Coordinates of C-alpha atoms in Angstrom, one line a residue:
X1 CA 69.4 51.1 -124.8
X2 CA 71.3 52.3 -122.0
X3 CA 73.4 55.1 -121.0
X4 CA 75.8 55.9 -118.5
X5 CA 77.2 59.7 -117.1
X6 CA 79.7 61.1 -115.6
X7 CA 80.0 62.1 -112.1
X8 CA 77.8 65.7 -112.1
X9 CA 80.0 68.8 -111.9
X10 CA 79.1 72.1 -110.9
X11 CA 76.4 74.0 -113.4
X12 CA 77.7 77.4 -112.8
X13 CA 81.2 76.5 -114.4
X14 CA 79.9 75.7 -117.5
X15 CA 77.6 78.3 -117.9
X16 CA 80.5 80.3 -118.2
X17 CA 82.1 78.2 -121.5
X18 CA 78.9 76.9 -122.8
X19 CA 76.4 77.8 -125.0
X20 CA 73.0 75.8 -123.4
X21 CA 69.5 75.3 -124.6
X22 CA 66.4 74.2 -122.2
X23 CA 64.1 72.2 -123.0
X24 CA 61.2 71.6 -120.3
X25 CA 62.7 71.3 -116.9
X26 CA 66.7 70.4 -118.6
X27 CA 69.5 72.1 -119.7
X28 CA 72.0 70.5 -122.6
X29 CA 74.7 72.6 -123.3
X30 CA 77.3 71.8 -126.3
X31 CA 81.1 71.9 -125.6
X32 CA 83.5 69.8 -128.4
X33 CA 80.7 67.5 -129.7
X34 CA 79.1 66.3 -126.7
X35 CA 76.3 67.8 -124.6
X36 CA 75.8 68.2 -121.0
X37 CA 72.5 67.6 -118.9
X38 CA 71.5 69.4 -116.6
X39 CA 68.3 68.9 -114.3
X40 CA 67.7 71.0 -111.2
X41 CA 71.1 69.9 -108.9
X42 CA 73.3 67.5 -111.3
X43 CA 75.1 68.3 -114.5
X44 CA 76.0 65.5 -116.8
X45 CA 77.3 64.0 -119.9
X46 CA 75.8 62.6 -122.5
X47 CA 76.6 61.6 -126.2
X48 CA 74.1 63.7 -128.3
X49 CA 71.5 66.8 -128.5
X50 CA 67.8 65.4 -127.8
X51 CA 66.2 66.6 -130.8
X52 CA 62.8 65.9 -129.0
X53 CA 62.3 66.4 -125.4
X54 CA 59.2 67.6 -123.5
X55 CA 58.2 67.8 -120.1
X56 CA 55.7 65.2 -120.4
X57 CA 58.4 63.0 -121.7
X58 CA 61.1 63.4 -118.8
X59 CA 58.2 62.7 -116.3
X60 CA 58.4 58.8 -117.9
X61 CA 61.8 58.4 -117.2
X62 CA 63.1 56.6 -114.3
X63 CA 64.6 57.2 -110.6
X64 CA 67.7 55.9 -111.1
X65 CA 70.6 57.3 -109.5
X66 CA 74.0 55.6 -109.7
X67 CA 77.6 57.1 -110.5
X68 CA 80.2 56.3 -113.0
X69 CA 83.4 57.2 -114.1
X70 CA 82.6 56.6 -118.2
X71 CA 80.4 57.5 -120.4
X72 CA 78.7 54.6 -122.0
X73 CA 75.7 54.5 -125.0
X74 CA 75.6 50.3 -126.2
X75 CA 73.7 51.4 -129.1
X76 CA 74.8 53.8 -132.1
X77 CA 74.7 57.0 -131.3
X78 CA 73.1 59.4 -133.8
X79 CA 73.1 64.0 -133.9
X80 CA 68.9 63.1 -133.9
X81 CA 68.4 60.5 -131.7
X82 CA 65.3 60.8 -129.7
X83 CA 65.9 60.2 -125.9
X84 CA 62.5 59.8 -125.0
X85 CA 62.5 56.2 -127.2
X86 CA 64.0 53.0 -125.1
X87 CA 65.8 54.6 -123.0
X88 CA 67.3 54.7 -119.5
X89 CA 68.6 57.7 -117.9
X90 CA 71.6 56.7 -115.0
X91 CA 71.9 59.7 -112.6
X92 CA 74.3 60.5 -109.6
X93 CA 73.6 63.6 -107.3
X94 CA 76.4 65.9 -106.7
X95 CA 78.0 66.0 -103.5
X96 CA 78.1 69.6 -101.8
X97 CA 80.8 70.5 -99.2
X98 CA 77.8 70.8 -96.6
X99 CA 77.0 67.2 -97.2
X100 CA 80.8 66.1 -96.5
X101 CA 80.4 68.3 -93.1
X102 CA 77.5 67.1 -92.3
X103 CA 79.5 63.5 -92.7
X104 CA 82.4 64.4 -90.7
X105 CA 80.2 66.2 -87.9
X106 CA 78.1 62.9 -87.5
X107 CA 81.4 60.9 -87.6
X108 CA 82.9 62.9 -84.6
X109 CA 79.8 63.3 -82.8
X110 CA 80.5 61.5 -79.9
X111 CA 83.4 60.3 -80.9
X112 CA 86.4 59.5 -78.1
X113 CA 89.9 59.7 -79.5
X114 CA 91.5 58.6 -76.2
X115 CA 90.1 55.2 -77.2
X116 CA 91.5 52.8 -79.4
X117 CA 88.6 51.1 -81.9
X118 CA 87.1 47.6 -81.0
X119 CA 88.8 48.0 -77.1
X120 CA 87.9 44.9 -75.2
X121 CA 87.2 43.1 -78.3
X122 CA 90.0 42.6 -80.4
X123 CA 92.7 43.7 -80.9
X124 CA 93.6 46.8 -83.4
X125 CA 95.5 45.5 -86.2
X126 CA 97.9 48.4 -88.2
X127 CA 99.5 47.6 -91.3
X128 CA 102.5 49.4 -91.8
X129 CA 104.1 50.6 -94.9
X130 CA 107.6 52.3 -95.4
X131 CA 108.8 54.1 -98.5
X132 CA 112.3 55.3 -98.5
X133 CA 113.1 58.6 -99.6
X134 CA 116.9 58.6 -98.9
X135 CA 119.2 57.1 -96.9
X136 CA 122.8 59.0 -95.2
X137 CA 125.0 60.1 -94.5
X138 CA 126.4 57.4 -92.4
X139 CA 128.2 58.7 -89.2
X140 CA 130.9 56.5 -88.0
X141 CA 131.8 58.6 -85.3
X142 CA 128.4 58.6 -83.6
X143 CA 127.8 55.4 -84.8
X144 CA 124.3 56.7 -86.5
X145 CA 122.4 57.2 -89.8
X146 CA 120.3 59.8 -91.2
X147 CA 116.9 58.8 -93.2
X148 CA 114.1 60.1 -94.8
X149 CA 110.8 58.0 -95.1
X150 CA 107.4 58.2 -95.7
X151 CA 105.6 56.5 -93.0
X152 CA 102.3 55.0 -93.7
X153 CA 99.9 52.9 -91.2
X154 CA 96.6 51.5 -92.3
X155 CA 93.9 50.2 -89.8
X156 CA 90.2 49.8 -89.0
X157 CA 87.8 52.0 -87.0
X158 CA 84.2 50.9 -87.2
X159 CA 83.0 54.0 -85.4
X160 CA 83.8 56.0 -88.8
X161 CA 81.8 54.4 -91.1
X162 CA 79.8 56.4 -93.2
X163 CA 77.1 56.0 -96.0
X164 CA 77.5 58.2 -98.7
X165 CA 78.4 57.6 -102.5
X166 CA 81.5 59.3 -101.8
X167 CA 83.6 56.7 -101.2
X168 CA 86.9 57.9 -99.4
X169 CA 86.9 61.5 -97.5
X170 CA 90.6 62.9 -98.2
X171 CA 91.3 65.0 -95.0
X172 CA 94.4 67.4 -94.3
X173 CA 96.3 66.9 -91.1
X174 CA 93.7 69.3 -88.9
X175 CA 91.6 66.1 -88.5
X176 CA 94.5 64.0 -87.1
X177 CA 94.0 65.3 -83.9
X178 CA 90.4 64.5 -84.1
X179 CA 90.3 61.0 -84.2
X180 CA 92.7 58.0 -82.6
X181 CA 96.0 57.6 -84.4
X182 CA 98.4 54.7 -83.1
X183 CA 101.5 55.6 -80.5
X184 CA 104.0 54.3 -82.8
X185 CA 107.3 55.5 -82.2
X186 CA 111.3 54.6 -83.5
X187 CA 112.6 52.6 -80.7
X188 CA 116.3 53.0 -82.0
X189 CA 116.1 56.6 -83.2
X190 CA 117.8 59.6 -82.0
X191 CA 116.4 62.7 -82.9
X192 CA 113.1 63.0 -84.9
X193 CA 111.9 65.6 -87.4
X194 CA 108.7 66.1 -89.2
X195 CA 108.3 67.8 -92.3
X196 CA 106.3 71.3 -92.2
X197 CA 107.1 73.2 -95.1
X198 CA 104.9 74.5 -96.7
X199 CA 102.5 72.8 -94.5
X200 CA 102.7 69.4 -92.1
X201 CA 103.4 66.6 -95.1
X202 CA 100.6 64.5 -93.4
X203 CA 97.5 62.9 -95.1
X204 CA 95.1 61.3 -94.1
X205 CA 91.9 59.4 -95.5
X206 CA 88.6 57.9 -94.4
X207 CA 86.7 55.0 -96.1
X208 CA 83.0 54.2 -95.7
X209 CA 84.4 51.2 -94.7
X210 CA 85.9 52.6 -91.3
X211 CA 89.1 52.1 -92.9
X212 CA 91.9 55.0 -92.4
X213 CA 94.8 55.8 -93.7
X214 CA 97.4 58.1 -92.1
X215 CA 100.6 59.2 -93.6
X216 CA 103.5 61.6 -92.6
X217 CA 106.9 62.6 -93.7
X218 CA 110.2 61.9 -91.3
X219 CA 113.6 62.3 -91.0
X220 CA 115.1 60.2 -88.5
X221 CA 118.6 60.3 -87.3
X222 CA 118.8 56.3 -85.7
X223 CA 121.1 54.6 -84.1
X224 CA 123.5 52.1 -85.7
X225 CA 126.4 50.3 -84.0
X226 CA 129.2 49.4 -85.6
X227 CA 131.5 46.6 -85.4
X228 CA 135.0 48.2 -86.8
X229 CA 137.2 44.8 -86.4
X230 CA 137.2 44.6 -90.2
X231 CA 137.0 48.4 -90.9
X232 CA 138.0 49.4 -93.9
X233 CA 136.4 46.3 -95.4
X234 CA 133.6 46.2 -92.9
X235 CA 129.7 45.7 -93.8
X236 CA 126.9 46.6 -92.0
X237 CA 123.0 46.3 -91.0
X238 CA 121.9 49.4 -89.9
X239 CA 118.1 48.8 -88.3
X240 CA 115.2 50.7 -88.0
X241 CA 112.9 49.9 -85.2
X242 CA 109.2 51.0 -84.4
X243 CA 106.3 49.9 -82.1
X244 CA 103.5 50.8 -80.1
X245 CA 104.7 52.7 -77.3
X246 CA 102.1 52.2 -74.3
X247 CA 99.7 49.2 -76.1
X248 CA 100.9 45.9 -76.0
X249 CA 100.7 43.2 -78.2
X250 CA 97.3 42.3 -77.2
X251 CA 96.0 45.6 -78.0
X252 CA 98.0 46.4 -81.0
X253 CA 99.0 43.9 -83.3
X254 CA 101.7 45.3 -86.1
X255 CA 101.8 44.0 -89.7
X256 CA 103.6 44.7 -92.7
X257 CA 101.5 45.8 -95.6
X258 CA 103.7 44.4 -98.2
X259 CA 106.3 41.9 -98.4
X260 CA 109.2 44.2 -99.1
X261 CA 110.0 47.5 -98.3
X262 CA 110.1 50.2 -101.6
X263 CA 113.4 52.5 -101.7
X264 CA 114.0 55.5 -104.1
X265 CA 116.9 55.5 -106.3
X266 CA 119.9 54.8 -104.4
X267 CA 122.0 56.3 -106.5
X268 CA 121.1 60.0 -105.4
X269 CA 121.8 58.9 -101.7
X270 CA 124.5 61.1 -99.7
X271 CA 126.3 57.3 -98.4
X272 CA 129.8 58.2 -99.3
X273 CA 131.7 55.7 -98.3
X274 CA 129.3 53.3 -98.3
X275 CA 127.6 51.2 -100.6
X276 CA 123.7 50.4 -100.7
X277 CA 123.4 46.5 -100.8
X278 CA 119.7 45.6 -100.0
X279 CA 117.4 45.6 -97.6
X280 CA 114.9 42.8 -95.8
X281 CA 112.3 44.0 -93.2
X282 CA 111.0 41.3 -89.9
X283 CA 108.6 41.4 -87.0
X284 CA 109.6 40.4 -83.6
X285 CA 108.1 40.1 -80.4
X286 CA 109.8 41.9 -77.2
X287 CA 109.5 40.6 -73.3
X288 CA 109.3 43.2 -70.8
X289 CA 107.8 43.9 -67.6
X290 CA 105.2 45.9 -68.9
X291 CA 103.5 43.3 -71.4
X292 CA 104.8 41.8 -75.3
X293 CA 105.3 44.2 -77.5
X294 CA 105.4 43.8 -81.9
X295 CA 108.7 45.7 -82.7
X296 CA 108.7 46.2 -86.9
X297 CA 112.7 46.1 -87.5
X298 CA 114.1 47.0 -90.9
X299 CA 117.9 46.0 -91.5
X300 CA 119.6 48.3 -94.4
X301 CA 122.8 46.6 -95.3
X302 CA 125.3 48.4 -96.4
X303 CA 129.3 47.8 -97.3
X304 CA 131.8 50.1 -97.2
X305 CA 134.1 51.6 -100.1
X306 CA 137.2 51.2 -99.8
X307 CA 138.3 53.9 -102.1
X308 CA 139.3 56.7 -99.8
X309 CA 141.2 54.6 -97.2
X310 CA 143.3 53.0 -100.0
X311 CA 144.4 56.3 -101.5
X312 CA 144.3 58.0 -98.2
X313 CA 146.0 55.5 -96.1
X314 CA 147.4 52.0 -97.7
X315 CA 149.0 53.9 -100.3
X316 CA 150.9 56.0 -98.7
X317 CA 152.1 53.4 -96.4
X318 CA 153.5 51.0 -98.3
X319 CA 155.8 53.5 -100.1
X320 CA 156.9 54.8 -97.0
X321 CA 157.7 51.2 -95.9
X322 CA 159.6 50.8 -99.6
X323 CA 161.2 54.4 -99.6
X324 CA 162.7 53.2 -96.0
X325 CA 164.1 50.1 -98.0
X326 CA 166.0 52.3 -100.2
X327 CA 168.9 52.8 -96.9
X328 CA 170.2 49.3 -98.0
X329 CA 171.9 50.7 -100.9
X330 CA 173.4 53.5 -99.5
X331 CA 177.0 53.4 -98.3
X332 CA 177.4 52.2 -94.6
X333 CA 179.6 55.2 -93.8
X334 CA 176.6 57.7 -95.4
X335 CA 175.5 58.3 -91.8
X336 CA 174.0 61.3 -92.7
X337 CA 171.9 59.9 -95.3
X338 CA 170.9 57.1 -93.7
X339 CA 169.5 58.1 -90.0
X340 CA 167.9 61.2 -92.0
X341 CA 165.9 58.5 -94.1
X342 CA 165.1 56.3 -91.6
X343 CA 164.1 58.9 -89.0
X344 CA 162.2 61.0 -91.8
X345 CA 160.3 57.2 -92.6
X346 CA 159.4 56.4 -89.2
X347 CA 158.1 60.3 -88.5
X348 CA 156.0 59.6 -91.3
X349 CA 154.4 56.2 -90.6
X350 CA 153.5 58.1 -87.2
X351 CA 151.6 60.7 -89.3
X352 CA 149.6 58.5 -90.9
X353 CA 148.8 56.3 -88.3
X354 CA 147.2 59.2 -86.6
X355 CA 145.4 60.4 -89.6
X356 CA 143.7 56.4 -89.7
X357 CA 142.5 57.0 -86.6
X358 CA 140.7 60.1 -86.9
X359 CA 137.8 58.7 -89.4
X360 CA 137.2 55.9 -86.3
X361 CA 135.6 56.2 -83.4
X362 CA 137.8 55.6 -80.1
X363 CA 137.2 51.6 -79.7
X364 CA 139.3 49.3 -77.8
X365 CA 139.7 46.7 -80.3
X366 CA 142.7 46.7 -83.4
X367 CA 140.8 47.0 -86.3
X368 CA 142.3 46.0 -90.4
X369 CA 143.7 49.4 -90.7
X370 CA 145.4 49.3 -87.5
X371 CA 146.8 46.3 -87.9
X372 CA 148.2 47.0 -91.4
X373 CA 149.5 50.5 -90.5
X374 CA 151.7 48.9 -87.2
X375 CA 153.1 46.0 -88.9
X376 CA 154.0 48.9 -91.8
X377 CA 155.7 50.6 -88.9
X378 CA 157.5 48.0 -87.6
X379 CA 159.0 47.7 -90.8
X380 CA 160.1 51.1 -91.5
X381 CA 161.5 51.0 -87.3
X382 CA 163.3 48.1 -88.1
X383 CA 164.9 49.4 -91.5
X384 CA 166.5 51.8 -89.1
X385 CA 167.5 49.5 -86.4
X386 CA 169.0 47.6 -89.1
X387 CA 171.1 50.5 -89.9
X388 CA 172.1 51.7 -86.0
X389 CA 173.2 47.4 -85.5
X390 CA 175.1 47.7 -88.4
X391 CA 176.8 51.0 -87.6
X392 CA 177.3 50.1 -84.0
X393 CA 179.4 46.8 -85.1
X394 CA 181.2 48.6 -87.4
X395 CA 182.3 51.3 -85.5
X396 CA 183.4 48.8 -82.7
X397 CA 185.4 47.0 -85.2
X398 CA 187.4 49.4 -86.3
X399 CA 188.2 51.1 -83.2
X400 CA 189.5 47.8 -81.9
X401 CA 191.9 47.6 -84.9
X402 CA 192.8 51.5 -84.1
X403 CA 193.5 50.4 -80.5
X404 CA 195.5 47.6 -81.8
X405 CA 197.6 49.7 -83.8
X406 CA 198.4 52.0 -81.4
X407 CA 199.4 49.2 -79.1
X408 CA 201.8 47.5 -81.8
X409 CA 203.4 51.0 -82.5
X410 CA 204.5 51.6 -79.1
X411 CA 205.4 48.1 -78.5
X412 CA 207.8 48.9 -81.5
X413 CA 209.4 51.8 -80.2
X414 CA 210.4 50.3 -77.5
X415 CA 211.8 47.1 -78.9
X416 CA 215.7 46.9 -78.1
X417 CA 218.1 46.1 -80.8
X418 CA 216.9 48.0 -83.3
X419 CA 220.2 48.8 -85.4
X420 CA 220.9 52.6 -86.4
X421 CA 220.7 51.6 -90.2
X422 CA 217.5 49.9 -89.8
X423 CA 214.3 51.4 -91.4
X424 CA 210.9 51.0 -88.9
X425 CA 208.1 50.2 -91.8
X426 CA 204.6 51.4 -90.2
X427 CA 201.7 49.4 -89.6
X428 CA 199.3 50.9 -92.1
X429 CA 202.1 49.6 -94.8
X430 CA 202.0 46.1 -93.7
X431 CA 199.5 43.8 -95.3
X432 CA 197.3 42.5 -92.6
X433 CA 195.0 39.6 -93.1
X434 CA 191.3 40.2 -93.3
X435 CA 188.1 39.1 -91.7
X436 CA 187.8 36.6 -94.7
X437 CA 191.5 35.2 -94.5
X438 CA 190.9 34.0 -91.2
X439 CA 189.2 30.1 -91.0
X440 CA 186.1 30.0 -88.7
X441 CA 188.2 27.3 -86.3
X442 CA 188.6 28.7 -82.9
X443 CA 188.0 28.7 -79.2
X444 CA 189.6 25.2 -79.4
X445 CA 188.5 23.8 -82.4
X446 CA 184.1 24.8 -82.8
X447 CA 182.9 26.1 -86.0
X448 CA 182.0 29.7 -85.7
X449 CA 180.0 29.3 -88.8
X450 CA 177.3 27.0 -87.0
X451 CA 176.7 29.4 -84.2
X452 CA 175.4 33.4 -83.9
X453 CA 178.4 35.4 -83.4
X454 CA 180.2 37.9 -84.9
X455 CA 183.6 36.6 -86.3
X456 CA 185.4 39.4 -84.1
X457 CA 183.8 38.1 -81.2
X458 CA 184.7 34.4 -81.9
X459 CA 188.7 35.9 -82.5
X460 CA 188.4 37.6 -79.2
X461 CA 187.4 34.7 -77.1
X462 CA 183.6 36.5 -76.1
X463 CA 181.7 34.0 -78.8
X464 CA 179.1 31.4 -77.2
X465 CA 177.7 28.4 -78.1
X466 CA 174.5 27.9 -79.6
X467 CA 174.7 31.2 -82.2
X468 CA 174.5 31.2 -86.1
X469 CA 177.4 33.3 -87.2
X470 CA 176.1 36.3 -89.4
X471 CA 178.7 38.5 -91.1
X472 CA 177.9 41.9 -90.5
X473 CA 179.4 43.7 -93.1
X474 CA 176.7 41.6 -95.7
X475 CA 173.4 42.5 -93.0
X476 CA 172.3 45.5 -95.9
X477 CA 172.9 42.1 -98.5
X478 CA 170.4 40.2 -96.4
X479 CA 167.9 43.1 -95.7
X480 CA 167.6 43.7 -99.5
X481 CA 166.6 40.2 -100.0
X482 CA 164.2 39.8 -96.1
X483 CA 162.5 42.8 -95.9
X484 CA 160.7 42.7 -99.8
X485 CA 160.3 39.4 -99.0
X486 CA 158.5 39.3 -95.5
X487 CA 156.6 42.4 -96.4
X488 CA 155.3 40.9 -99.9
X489 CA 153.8 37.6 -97.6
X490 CA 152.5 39.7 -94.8
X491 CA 150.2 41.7 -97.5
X492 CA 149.1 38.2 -99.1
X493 CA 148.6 36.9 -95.8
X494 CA 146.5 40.1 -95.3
X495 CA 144.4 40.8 -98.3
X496 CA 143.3 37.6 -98.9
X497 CA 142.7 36.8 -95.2
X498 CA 140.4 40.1 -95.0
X499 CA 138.6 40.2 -98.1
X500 CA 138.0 36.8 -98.8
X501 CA 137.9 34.6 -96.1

C-alpha cells in the first residue's frame, strides 16, 4: 500500500484549529475527518488516525521525500488501520523563506545584468505575447490610437538555474532590476505609460529551468496614418511595432509565442466611430546601418461607422440641395422669394461644408465627403443661377417691348392727317402677337429651333449659328425635370462607386 501527502504547511497554524495527539516522535491532528502528520519540520495529510504507532515503528519506515499535490491511499482506507503494516510513507520538506533567499542570493551572486545570457554563443531567443486590454479612442486628427496591453516576453537564462523542489520563484518587480530584461521598445509609439497604482503591474517569474517570465502593464498612444481618400467609408490597419532597441538580430531573435494575438471584449472599447474588424500579427526583418533588426508588427483593422457623418453631414445636404429645388415652382416675378431661397441654400451648403471639415485633418487630397458636399453645392449655386438667367432675360424682354411702345406712341403723335373726329386707340389695347405666334423662320430663311438662341434674339437679328434655341420662359419647366434627375445619377454613380466597388 501506498500513500501520497500534501505539500507540508506550517505546524503553528493548525495548532491553533486543531485538536492533536502525539504519538512517539509525530503529531496527527483531526480537522473534518482527516488527520494531519506532523514530524519535526513537515505537516501533512493523511486519510486516517494510526491506531498503533510507536517509536520503534516510525524508525522502520523509509526516507522518502517527494511532493504532491493529492492525497492518494490505493487500498481501502479504514478509522483502525495500522500504519506501521505495508506501508510507505511519501514526504516533502517544507520550504522556508530563508531557503528561497538563500536561492535568490546564490542566483545573483555574481551575476552581471549588463550582459545578455549565452553572449557569444547564441543568440537570445524572446517569445513575445500580447493580450489586449482595450483598444481607443481613435484620433483622426493626430492620426493616432490609444491602447492598453499586457505585454509579456518569455526567454532563457542559464545562469538562473536553481535546484530546489520549488519549482518556479514568483518575484515582484524589485528583482527586475536585478537581472537582464530585453530593450524592447514600440518603434511606432508616441507616448508611453506604465501602470503604478497601487504598485508597478509587473511580474515576474523564475524556473529551475533558467526560464523567465516578465510581464508589465502599458498604455501606449501609437502612431497610425490614415489615408482619408475614402473617408467616411474608409478602413484602416492601425500597427503596433516593437523590437530590440540596441541588439540586433544576431543577438536577439524575436518570436511570437502563439499564433494569434488574444483581445478582450471589443465591445467595451471606447472606438466610436469605428468598428473592430480583426486582427493578424507578422515578423519582419529591418535593414539599417547599424545591423538587421526583428521588428514584431501587429495590424488592428478597423472600419469606420458611418453613422454620425450620415446624420451629421449627408442628410442635411441633400435636403438643402432639394429645398433649393423648391424655387422652380415659385412665380418668376417672386423675386423676393426666390433670391432669399437660393441665397439662404447656398449660405447653408457653406456651413456644412465647413463643419465636414472640422472632424478631418488638413490633407491635400479631396476625400468622399468633399466630393459629395461640392457637387451638393454646385447644385444648390446653380438653382440660383438658374433663377438670376432667367430673371435677367426676362427683364430684358420686357423692357425692349416698353421701349418699343414708347417709340410707337410718339411716332403716333406725330403722324399727320390725323382727322379731328378720329379716336387714337392706345397700344396696350391693341392685340399684339406673341412670342409663340411668331414662326421660327428668320435671318433669311434658318430655323431658329435648331440653334441656341433666344427667340428675341433671332427677331432682332443678334442670333448665331450653331445654337439650340431654348425658350426661356419654360427654363423653371426644364429645371424641375434636370436637376432631380442629374442629382438622383450623381448619388448612384456615388454610393455604389464608394461602397462597393
Amino acid at each position: 500500500m501506498s500513500l501520497l501527502f500534501n505539500s507540508c504547511v506550517s505546524w503553528k497554524f493548525y495548532n491553533l484549529v486543531f485538536s492533536h495527539f502525539k504519538v512517539g516522535i509525530l503529531f496527527f491532528k483531526k480537522f473534518s475527518n482527516y488527520y494531519f502528520l506532523k514530524n519535526h519540520t513537515c505537516f501533512f495529510q493523511i486519510n486516517s488516525y494510526p491506531k498503533r504507532v510507536t517509536a520503534a515503528k516510525i524508525s522502520q519506515l523509509p526516507k522518502k521525500i517527494r511532493t504532491s499535490n493529492t492525497l492518494v491511499d490505493k487500498a481501502d482506507d479504514e478509522d483502525d488501520e495500522d500504519l506501521t503494516v505495508n506501508k510507505t510513507w511519501v514526504l516533502a520538506p517544507k520550504i522556508h523563506e530563508g531557503d528561497i533567499t538563500q536561492i535568490l542570493n546564490s542566483l545573483l551572486q555574481g551575476y552581471d545584468n549588463k550582459l545578455r545570457p549565452d553572449i557569444g554563443v547564441r543568440p537570445t531567443v524572446i517569445e513575445t505575447d500580447v493580450y489586449v486590454n482595450s483598444i481607443g479612442p481613435v484620433d483622426p486628427i493626430n492620426m493616432e490610437y490609444t491602447i492598453d496591453i499586457i505585454f509579456a516576453q518569455t526567454w532563457f537564462d542559464s545562469r538562473l538555474k536553481f535546484n530546489s523542489t520549488m519549482k518556479v520563484l514568483m518575484l515582484n518587480s524589485n528583482m527586475v532590476g536585478k537581472i537582464w530584461i530585453p530593450d524592447t521598445f514600440f518603434r511606432n509609439s508616441r507616448k508611453s505609460d506604465a501602470h503604478w497604482i497601487t504598485t508597478p503591474n509587473r511580474l515576474l517569474r523564475i524556473w529551475n529551468d533558467g526560464r523567465v517570465l516578465y510581464t508589465l502593464r502599458l498604455t501606449i498612444n501609437a502612431e497610425c496614418y490614415l489615408q482619408l481618400h475614402n473617408f467616411p467609408m474608409d478602413e484602416h490597419s492601425c500597427p503596433l511595432e516593437f523590437s530590440s532597441y540596441g541588439y540586433p538580430k544576431n543577438e536577439i531573435e524575436y518570436k511570437w509565442k502563439k499564433p494569434s494575438v488574444e483581445v478582450a471584449d471589443p465591445k467595451y472599447w471606447r472606438l466610436y466611430q469605428f468598428a473592430f474588424v480583426g486582427l493578424r500579427n507578422s515578423t519582419e526583418i529591418s535593414h539599417t546601418i547599424s545591423g538587421d533588426y526583428v521588428i514584431m508588427t501587429i495590424f488592428f483593422d478597423l472600419s469606420r461607422r458611418m453613422g454620425y457623418f450620415t446624420i451629421q453631414t449627408y442628410i442635411p445636404c441633400i435636403l438643402t440641395v432639394v429645398l433649393s429645388w423648391v424655387s422652380f415652382w415659385i412665380n418668376k416675378d417672386a423675386v423676393p422669394a426666390r433670391t432669399s431661397l437660393g441665397i439662404t441654400t447656398v449660405l447653408t451648403m457653406t456651413t456644412l461644408s465647413t463643419i465636414a471639415r472640422k472632424s478631418l485633418p488638413k490633407v491635400s487630397y479631396v476625400t468622399a465627403m468633399d466630393l459629395f458636399v461640392s457637387v451638393c453645392f454646385i447644385f444648390v449655386f446653380a438653382a440660383l443661377m438658374e433663377y438670376g438667367t432667367l430673371h435677367y432675360f426676362t427683364s430684358n424682354k420686357k423692357g425692349k417691348t416698353a421701349t418699343k411702345d414708347r417709340k410707337l406712341k410718339n411716332k403716333a403723335s406725330m403722324t399727320p392727317g390725323l382727322h379731328p373726329g378720329s379716336t387714337l386707340i392706345p397700344m396696350n389695347s391693341v392685340s399684339v402677337p406673341q412670342e409663340e405666334d411668331y414662326g421660327y423662320q428668320c435671318l433669311e430663311g434658318k430655323d431658329c429651333a435648331s440653334f441656341f438662341c433666344c427667340f428675341e434674339d433671332c427677331r432682332t437679328g443678334s442670333w448665331r449659328e450653331g445654337r439650340i434655341h431654348i425658350r426661356i420662359a419654360k427654363i423653371d419647366s426644364y429645371s424641375r425635370i434636370f436637376f432631380p434627375t442629374a442629382f438622383a445619377l450623381f448619388n448612384l454613380v456615388y454610393w455604389v462607386g464608394y461602397l462597393y466597388l
